[in-house]
């Protein structure tokens, strides 16, 4: 009797079920732990577990060191004072925080409009569009672009032609690094907009522009903001593109309420780099505190981005 | 009363013009992105041109860097870049792929369950969600590694890693100094600290992309392997990894590209010494670190030489990145039929 037949009306008798397993050696199916195959299995599980946990050790070490060495010096003065000169005690990095914020803003002002509009073009283009594929490819190439080369480019294009290190050159270098993140995440977000909403708008006679401004962009806004936040977080932590575009400065950006954007500008990341190599205890401690502040800034920006991404409407 | 004329009216001339203008603006932005990449390459190449003409290919094989005599060569930097990146890729792949397997195969759930069971803590209501939650936490922790700025890693390497490994390295040099890898002492910055920090920095890239590749393996293959009596690891090693291999290779190549271009951690940890050595403990230099260290003080004559070095770095990373992206594209295309 075929007991597995689903059309069978009557329940098979227990004997019939047992009969099926006649001749099966159950001991063959059980796996003692010491058999080579099972042993290998368990050993590899243990190995992978240990390796994965070991990969997290550096993260904890970095966080603990930041809190211990950086947290020790954390005070209000650090945010309001200027970097100390060698052998001087105290001091802070207020100008570097402002410089970082300022240059990241310049980077955002350049990269966000271009990035979002390119993303609109990509999301609205046909699949076989050559230009769209080329732009997507260019964005991917830029994602893996070494950050120092953005600095080299800004040096060649701006520092040499404008005749000096400036916040603008730093901001332009950062915008090159932000652009691909903005493009790729915004395109993803615009494509995520449910096609029903899109078709409803087209059905009501919306023009392309109305569709984009009144339907696609508002619906995709959380996703786009996620991308912008990720890009800002990345740019805020970048050092290499600023090293020889914005250089560093021991003074405030401009004076008496008037901002000078053509001057060398301080940034947190470059301050950490400069102070880490100094033989003075005070400077090294300030570098750790600046690192703590920088990591907190980057993490908060990332968290804001994640918050937006949880609000994205998905198809 | 609805005014039919408003609803059914065709777009006004103003709306139509706005449509055309907006489409034109979007198109221009897309072109701008494309032109930016071309312009970056063009700009670096043009500025480097005098040096390319002056030094020719001898620049790639020269070993001295002396601004006084104007003698420039970047063979030690090319060697240092490849040496540190390859070592970092070796370590990063072992750790990154293991973490990806750990995250995608549900070992974490098993691990937690076995701990809870031995502690006799069986919280039934949370039982089913627990592994997923923990996997999310672990995934975010590994992604957090990528969020930490590289200059902070450099600082950490300088003040934590180097003092930590120096005694062990010098002991190895004393006992096993005849092995070329251990032939010098570690007196501060050097290849090994740089490689350790570099491998930590590329680990999130490898883990994230390989995890996607592993998750994209069609479940029926796994079921078939289990059905034939394979153990879990036999399934992973003989079925899942080979199927996901393309994606994992793509991840490793992209991470390699990232390691080649990484600047700050290396500029702080590698030692900036213009020499070629296979010793893990000797200082070395990389292309990116060379640029970072020399650009701020470069005179007009040296800028062109540095641009030449930047051009070489650009060429290497572009080729590696394009190969990586192409492999990943093929990998995801190949996986689509298996669903």
Short mmCIF file of N, CA and C in Angstrom, two decimals, chain B residues 129-253:
data_model
loop_
_atom_site.label_atom_id
_atom_site.label_comp_id
_atom_site.label_asym_id
_atom_site.label_seq_id
_atom_site.Cartn_x
_atom_site.Cartn_y
_atom_site.Cartn_z
N UNK B 129 12.70 34.76 17.26
CA UNK B 129 13.24 36.00 16.70
C UNK B 129 14.70 36.20 17.05
N UNK B 130 15.13 35.52 18.10
CA UNK B 130 16.44 35.79 18.68
C UNK B 130 17.59 35.73 17.68
N UNK B 131 17.74 34.63 16.93
CA UNK B 131 18.90 34.56 16.02
C UNK B 131 18.90 35.70 15.01
N UNK B 132 17.73 36.02 14.48
CA UNK B 132 17.66 37.09 13.48
C UNK B 132 18.13 38.41 14.07
N UNK B 133 17.62 38.71 15.26
CA UNK B 133 17.99 39.96 15.91
C UNK B 133 19.51 40.03 16.11
N UNK B 134 20.06 38.93 16.64
CA UNK B 134 21.48 38.92 16.94
C UNK B 134 22.29 39.04 15.66
N UNK B 135 21.80 38.40 14.58
CA UNK B 135 22.51 38.50 13.31
C UNK B 135 22.53 39.94 12.82
N UNK B 136 21.40 40.64 13.00
CA UNK B 136 21.34 42.05 12.61
C UNK B 136 22.34 42.87 13.40
N UNK B 137 22.40 42.60 14.71
CA UNK B 137 23.33 43.36 15.55
C UNK B 137 24.77 43.12 15.09
N UNK B 138 25.10 41.86 14.84
CA UNK B 138 26.47 41.52 14.43
C UNK B 138 26.80 42.14 13.07
N UNK B 139 25.81 42.11 12.17
CA UNK B 139 26.00 42.71 10.85
C UNK B 139 26.29 44.20 10.99
N UNK B 140 25.51 44.86 11.84
CA UNK B 140 25.72 46.30 12.04
C UNK B 140 27.07 46.58 12.67
N UNK B 141 27.50 45.70 13.59
CA UNK B 141 28.80 45.90 14.22
C UNK B 141 29.91 45.84 13.18
N UNK B 142 29.80 44.86 12.25
CA UNK B 142 30.84 44.74 11.23
C UNK B 142 30.79 45.94 10.28
N UNK B 143 29.56 46.43 10.01
CA UNK B 143 29.47 47.61 9.16
C UNK B 143 30.02 48.85 9.85
N UNK B 144 29.94 48.83 11.19
CA UNK B 144 30.48 49.94 11.98
C UNK B 144 31.99 50.07 11.75
N UNK B 145 32.64 48.93 11.52
CA UNK B 145 34.08 48.95 11.24
C UNK B 145 34.38 49.84 10.04
N UNK B 146 33.43 49.85 9.07
CA UNK B 146 33.65 50.66 7.87
C UNK B 146 33.37 52.13 8.12
N UNK B 147 32.60 52.43 9.17
CA UNK B 147 32.21 53.82 9.41
C UNK B 147 33.31 54.61 10.10
N UNK B 148 34.24 53.90 10.75
CA UNK B 148 35.29 54.61 11.48
C UNK B 148 36.28 55.20 10.49
N UNK B 149 36.55 56.51 10.57
CA UNK B 149 37.45 57.16 9.61
C UNK B 149 38.85 56.56 9.65
N UNK B 150 39.51 56.55 8.48
CA UNK B 150 40.80 55.86 8.41
C UNK B 150 41.86 56.54 9.27
N UNK B 151 41.74 57.85 9.48
CA UNK B 151 42.75 58.53 10.29
C UNK B 151 42.66 58.07 11.75
N UNK B 152 41.45 57.69 12.18
CA UNK B 152 41.29 57.17 13.54
C UNK B 152 41.94 55.80 13.65
N UNK B 153 41.80 55.00 12.59
CA UNK B 153 42.51 53.71 12.57
C UNK B 153 44.02 53.94 12.64
N UNK B 154 44.48 54.97 11.94
CA UNK B 154 45.90 55.27 11.96
C UNK B 154 46.37 55.60 13.37
N UNK B 155 45.59 56.43 14.05
CA UNK B 155 45.90 56.82 15.42
C UNK B 155 45.93 55.59 16.33
N UNK B 156 44.93 54.75 16.16
CA UNK B 156 44.82 53.53 16.96
C UNK B 156 46.01 52.60 16.68
N UNK B 157 46.37 52.49 15.40
CA UNK B 157 47.51 51.64 15.05
C UNK B 157 48.80 52.15 15.66
N UNK B 158 48.95 53.47 15.65
CA UNK B 158 50.17 54.09 16.15
C UNK B 158 50.34 53.88 17.65
N UNK B 159 49.24 54.01 18.39
CA UNK B 159 49.36 54.00 19.85
C UNK B 159 48.92 52.70 20.50
N UNK B 160 48.25 51.81 19.75
CA UNK B 160 47.80 50.54 20.34
C UNK B 160 48.48 49.36 19.66
N UNK B 161 48.36 49.27 18.32
CA UNK B 161 48.85 48.06 17.64
C UNK B 161 50.37 47.96 17.72
N UNK B 162 51.07 49.06 17.40
CA UNK B 162 52.53 48.97 17.35
C UNK B 162 53.14 48.58 18.71
N UNK B 163 52.78 49.24 19.81
CA UNK B 163 53.34 48.79 21.10
C UNK B 163 52.97 47.36 21.44
N UNK B 164 51.76 46.95 21.00
CA UNK B 164 51.28 45.61 21.34
C UNK B 164 52.08 44.52 20.62
N UNK B 165 52.38 44.73 19.32
CA UNK B 165 53.02 43.64 18.57
C UNK B 165 54.53 43.74 18.57
N UNK B 166 55.09 44.86 19.04
CA UNK B 166 56.54 45.01 18.92
C UNK B 166 57.34 43.91 19.64
N UNK B 167 56.99 43.58 20.91
CA UNK B 167 57.77 42.53 21.58
C UNK B 167 57.72 41.21 20.82
N UNK B 168 56.51 40.83 20.37
CA UNK B 168 56.36 39.56 19.65
C UNK B 168 57.18 39.59 18.36
N UNK B 169 57.15 40.71 17.65
CA UNK B 169 57.87 40.81 16.38
C UNK B 169 59.38 40.70 16.61
N UNK B 170 59.87 41.39 17.62
CA UNK B 170 61.30 41.37 17.87
C UNK B 170 61.76 39.99 18.36
N UNK B 171 60.88 39.29 19.09
CA UNK B 171 61.20 37.93 19.50
C UNK B 171 61.31 37.03 18.28
N UNK B 172 60.35 37.20 17.35
CA UNK B 172 60.37 36.40 16.11
C UNK B 172 61.64 36.68 15.33
N UNK B 173 62.04 37.96 15.28
CA UNK B 173 63.24 38.33 14.55
C UNK B 173 64.48 37.70 15.19
N UNK B 174 64.49 37.63 16.54
CA UNK B 174 65.64 37.07 17.25
C UNK B 174 65.74 35.58 16.99
N UNK B 175 64.58 34.87 17.09
CA UNK B 175 64.59 33.40 17.01
C UNK B 175 64.59 32.91 15.56
N UNK B 176 63.82 33.60 14.71
CA UNK B 176 63.62 33.09 13.34
C UNK B 176 64.10 34.09 12.31
N UNK B 177 65.13 34.85 12.65
CA UNK B 177 65.59 35.91 11.77
C UNK B 177 66.07 35.43 10.41
N UNK B 178 66.35 34.11 10.27
CA UNK B 178 66.84 33.61 8.98
C UNK B 178 65.73 33.54 7.95
N UNK B 179 64.46 33.56 8.40
CA UNK B 179 63.35 33.61 7.44
C UNK B 179 63.26 35.04 6.91
N UNK B 180 63.22 35.22 5.58
CA UNK B 180 63.25 36.58 5.03
C UNK B 180 62.16 37.49 5.60
N UNK B 181 60.98 36.91 5.90
CA UNK B 181 59.87 37.73 6.39
C UNK B 181 60.17 38.38 7.73
N UNK B 182 61.07 37.74 8.51
CA UNK B 182 61.34 38.25 9.85
C UNK B 182 62.74 38.87 9.94
N UNK B 183 63.32 39.28 8.79
CA UNK B 183 64.74 39.57 8.78
C UNK B 183 65.13 40.90 9.42
N UNK B 184 64.17 41.75 9.78
CA UNK B 184 64.55 42.99 10.46
C UNK B 184 63.74 43.13 11.75
N UNK B 185 64.16 44.05 12.59
CA UNK B 185 63.39 44.29 13.80
C UNK B 185 62.32 45.34 13.52
N UNK B 186 61.28 45.34 14.37
CA UNK B 186 60.23 46.35 14.22
C UNK B 186 60.54 47.47 15.19
N UNK B 187 60.94 48.61 14.66
CA UNK B 187 61.36 49.67 15.56
C UNK B 187 60.31 50.77 15.67
N UNK B 188 59.17 50.55 15.12
CA UNK B 188 58.12 51.58 15.13
C UNK B 188 57.19 51.28 13.98
N UNK B 189 56.91 52.25 13.13
CA UNK B 189 56.06 51.96 11.97
C UNK B 189 56.71 50.92 11.06
N UNK B 190 55.90 50.12 10.41
CA UNK B 190 56.42 49.08 9.53
C UNK B 190 55.30 48.42 8.77
N UNK B 191 55.67 47.39 7.98
CA UNK B 191 54.69 46.75 7.11
C UNK B 191 53.60 46.05 7.92
N UNK B 192 54.00 45.31 8.96
CA UNK B 192 53.01 44.48 9.67
C UNK B 192 51.89 45.30 10.32
N UNK B 193 52.21 46.35 11.10
CA UNK B 193 51.11 47.14 11.66
C UNK B 193 50.21 47.70 10.57
N UNK B 194 50.80 48.14 9.47
CA UNK B 194 50.00 48.68 8.37
C UNK B 194 49.07 47.62 7.82
N UNK B 195 49.60 46.39 7.65
CA UNK B 195 48.79 45.32 7.09
C UNK B 195 47.65 44.96 8.04
N UNK B 196 47.94 44.91 9.34
CA UNK B 196 46.89 44.57 10.31
C UNK B 196 45.74 45.58 10.22
N UNK B 197 46.09 46.87 10.24
CA UNK B 197 45.04 47.88 10.20
C UNK B 197 44.32 47.88 8.85
N UNK B 198 45.08 47.68 7.78
CA UNK B 198 44.48 47.66 6.45
C UNK B 198 43.48 46.51 6.32
N UNK B 199 43.85 45.33 6.86
CA UNK B 199 42.94 44.20 6.72
C UNK B 199 41.66 44.43 7.51
N UNK B 200 41.77 45.13 8.65
CA UNK B 200 40.54 45.45 9.40
C UNK B 200 39.67 46.40 8.59
N UNK B 201 40.32 47.32 7.88
CA UNK B 201 39.54 48.30 7.13
C UNK B 201 38.83 47.72 5.92
N UNK B 202 39.39 46.66 5.31
CA UNK B 202 38.73 46.11 4.12
C UNK B 202 37.78 44.98 4.48
N UNK B 203 37.84 44.50 5.73
CA UNK B 203 36.99 43.39 6.13
C UNK B 203 35.49 43.65 5.90
N UNK B 204 34.96 44.83 6.27
CA UNK B 204 33.53 45.05 6.05
C UNK B 204 33.12 44.94 4.58
N UNK B 205 33.98 45.43 3.66
CA UNK B 205 33.67 45.32 2.23
C UNK B 205 33.53 43.86 1.85
N UNK B 206 34.53 43.04 2.22
CA UNK B 206 34.51 41.63 1.85
C UNK B 206 33.29 40.96 2.46
N UNK B 207 33.04 41.20 3.75
CA UNK B 207 31.93 40.53 4.42
C UNK B 207 30.59 40.90 3.79
N UNK B 208 30.36 42.20 3.56
CA UNK B 208 29.06 42.61 3.05
C UNK B 208 28.78 42.01 1.67
N UNK B 209 29.77 42.09 0.75
CA UNK B 209 29.50 41.61 -0.61
C UNK B 209 29.43 40.08 -0.64
N UNK B 210 30.33 39.40 0.12
CA UNK B 210 30.27 37.93 0.10
C UNK B 210 28.98 37.43 0.74
N UNK B 211 28.50 38.16 1.75
CA UNK B 211 27.26 37.75 2.40
C UNK B 211 26.12 37.80 1.39
N UNK B 212 26.08 38.87 0.59
CA UNK B 212 25.05 38.95 -0.45
C UNK B 212 25.17 37.79 -1.42
N UNK B 213 26.43 37.47 -1.80
CA UNK B 213 26.64 36.38 -2.75
C UNK B 213 26.18 35.06 -2.15
N UNK B 214 26.47 34.82 -0.87
CA UNK B 214 26.06 33.57 -0.22
C UNK B 214 24.54 33.50 -0.10
N UNK B 215 23.93 34.65 0.21
CA UNK B 215 22.47 34.66 0.38
C UNK B 215 21.76 34.46 -0.95
N UNK B 216 22.45 34.77 -2.07
CA UNK B 216 21.81 34.65 -3.38
C UNK B 216 21.86 33.22 -3.93
N UNK B 217 22.57 32.32 -3.23
CA UNK B 217 22.62 30.93 -3.71
C UNK B 217 21.22 30.33 -3.59
N UNK B 218 20.68 29.75 -4.69
CA UNK B 218 19.32 29.23 -4.65
C UNK B 218 19.16 28.19 -3.54
N UNK B 219 18.10 28.30 -2.72
CA UNK B 219 17.94 27.39 -1.59
C UNK B 219 17.80 25.93 -2.01
N UNK B 220 17.33 25.69 -3.25
CA UNK B 220 17.13 24.29 -3.63
C UNK B 220 18.45 23.53 -3.68
N UNK B 221 19.56 24.23 -4.00
CA UNK B 221 20.85 23.55 -4.03
C UNK B 221 21.21 23.04 -2.64
N UNK B 222 20.97 23.91 -1.65
CA UNK B 222 21.27 23.52 -0.27
C UNK B 222 20.40 22.32 0.13
N UNK B 223 19.12 22.41 -0.20
CA UNK B 223 18.19 21.32 0.15
C UNK B 223 18.64 20.02 -0.49
N UNK B 224 19.05 20.11 -1.77
CA UNK B 224 19.48 18.90 -2.47
C UNK B 224 20.68 18.28 -1.77
N UNK B 225 21.62 19.13 -1.36
CA UNK B 225 22.83 18.61 -0.71
C UNK B 225 22.47 17.95 0.62
N UNK B 226 21.61 18.63 1.40
CA UNK B 226 21.21 18.03 2.68
C UNK B 226 20.49 16.71 2.43
N UNK B 227 19.64 16.71 1.39
CA UNK B 227 18.87 15.53 1.08
C UNK B 227 19.75 14.34 0.74
N UNK B 228 20.92 14.62 0.19
CA UNK B 228 21.82 13.52 -0.16
C UNK B 228 22.67 13.10 1.02
N UNK B 229 22.43 13.72 2.17
CA UNK B 229 23.12 13.28 3.37
C UNK B 229 24.41 14.02 3.66
N UNK B 230 24.63 15.14 2.99
CA UNK B 230 25.85 15.89 3.27
C UNK B 230 25.71 16.59 4.62
N UNK B 231 26.81 16.72 5.34
CA UNK B 231 26.75 17.49 6.57
C UNK B 231 26.73 18.97 6.20
N UNK B 232 26.52 19.79 7.21
CA UNK B 232 26.41 21.21 6.96
C UNK B 232 27.65 21.78 6.28
N UNK B 233 28.84 21.40 6.79
CA UNK B 233 30.05 21.96 6.23
C UNK B 233 30.40 21.37 4.88
N UNK B 234 30.01 20.09 4.69
CA UNK B 234 30.21 19.53 3.35
C UNK B 234 29.37 20.31 2.35
N UNK B 235 28.14 20.68 2.76
CA UNK B 235 27.29 21.49 1.89
C UNK B 235 27.93 22.84 1.61
N UNK B 236 28.42 23.49 2.68
CA UNK B 236 29.00 24.82 2.50
C UNK B 236 30.22 24.76 1.59
N UNK B 237 31.11 23.80 1.85
CA UNK B 237 32.37 23.77 1.11
C UNK B 237 32.20 23.26 -0.31
N UNK B 238 31.30 22.28 -0.51
CA UNK B 238 31.23 21.66 -1.82
C UNK B 238 30.13 22.26 -2.70
N UNK B 239 29.12 22.89 -2.10
CA UNK B 239 28.02 23.40 -2.92
C UNK B 239 27.93 24.93 -2.85
N UNK B 240 27.79 25.44 -1.63
CA UNK B 240 27.46 26.87 -1.52
C UNK B 240 28.63 27.76 -1.92
N UNK B 241 29.82 27.48 -1.38
CA UNK B 241 30.96 28.33 -1.73
C UNK B 241 31.27 28.31 -3.22
N UNK B 242 31.31 27.12 -3.87
CA UNK B 242 31.58 27.15 -5.31
C UNK B 242 30.54 27.95 -6.09
N UNK B 243 29.27 27.85 -5.70
CA UNK B 243 28.24 28.58 -6.43
C UNK B 243 28.41 30.08 -6.22
N UNK B 244 28.77 30.46 -4.98
CA UNK B 244 28.91 31.89 -4.67
C UNK B 244 30.30 32.41 -5.01
N UNK B 245 31.15 31.53 -5.56
CA UNK B 245 32.57 31.89 -5.72
C UNK B 245 32.77 33.18 -6.49
N UNK B 246 31.98 33.36 -7.57
CA UNK B 246 32.17 34.54 -8.39
C UNK B 246 31.93 35.82 -7.60
N UNK B 247 30.87 35.81 -6.83
CA UNK B 247 30.56 36.98 -6.02
C UNK B 247 31.65 37.25 -5.00
N UNK B 248 32.17 36.17 -4.40
CA UNK B 248 33.21 36.34 -3.39
C UNK B 248 34.49 36.87 -4.03
N UNK B 249 34.83 36.34 -5.21
CA UNK B 249 36.02 36.83 -5.90
C UNK B 249 35.86 38.31 -6.24
N UNK B 250 34.65 38.69 -6.70
CA UNK B 250 34.38 40.10 -6.97
C UNK B 250 34.59 40.96 -5.73
N UNK B 251 34.11 40.45 -4.59
CA UNK B 251 34.26 41.19 -3.33
C UNK B 251 35.73 41.37 -2.99
N UNK B 252 36.50 40.29 -3.17
CA UNK B 252 37.91 40.36 -2.82
C UNK B 252 38.64 41.35 -3.72
N UNK B 253 38.28 41.37 -5.02
CA UNK B 253 38.96 42.28 -5.94
C UNK B 253 38.60 43.73 -5.63
#
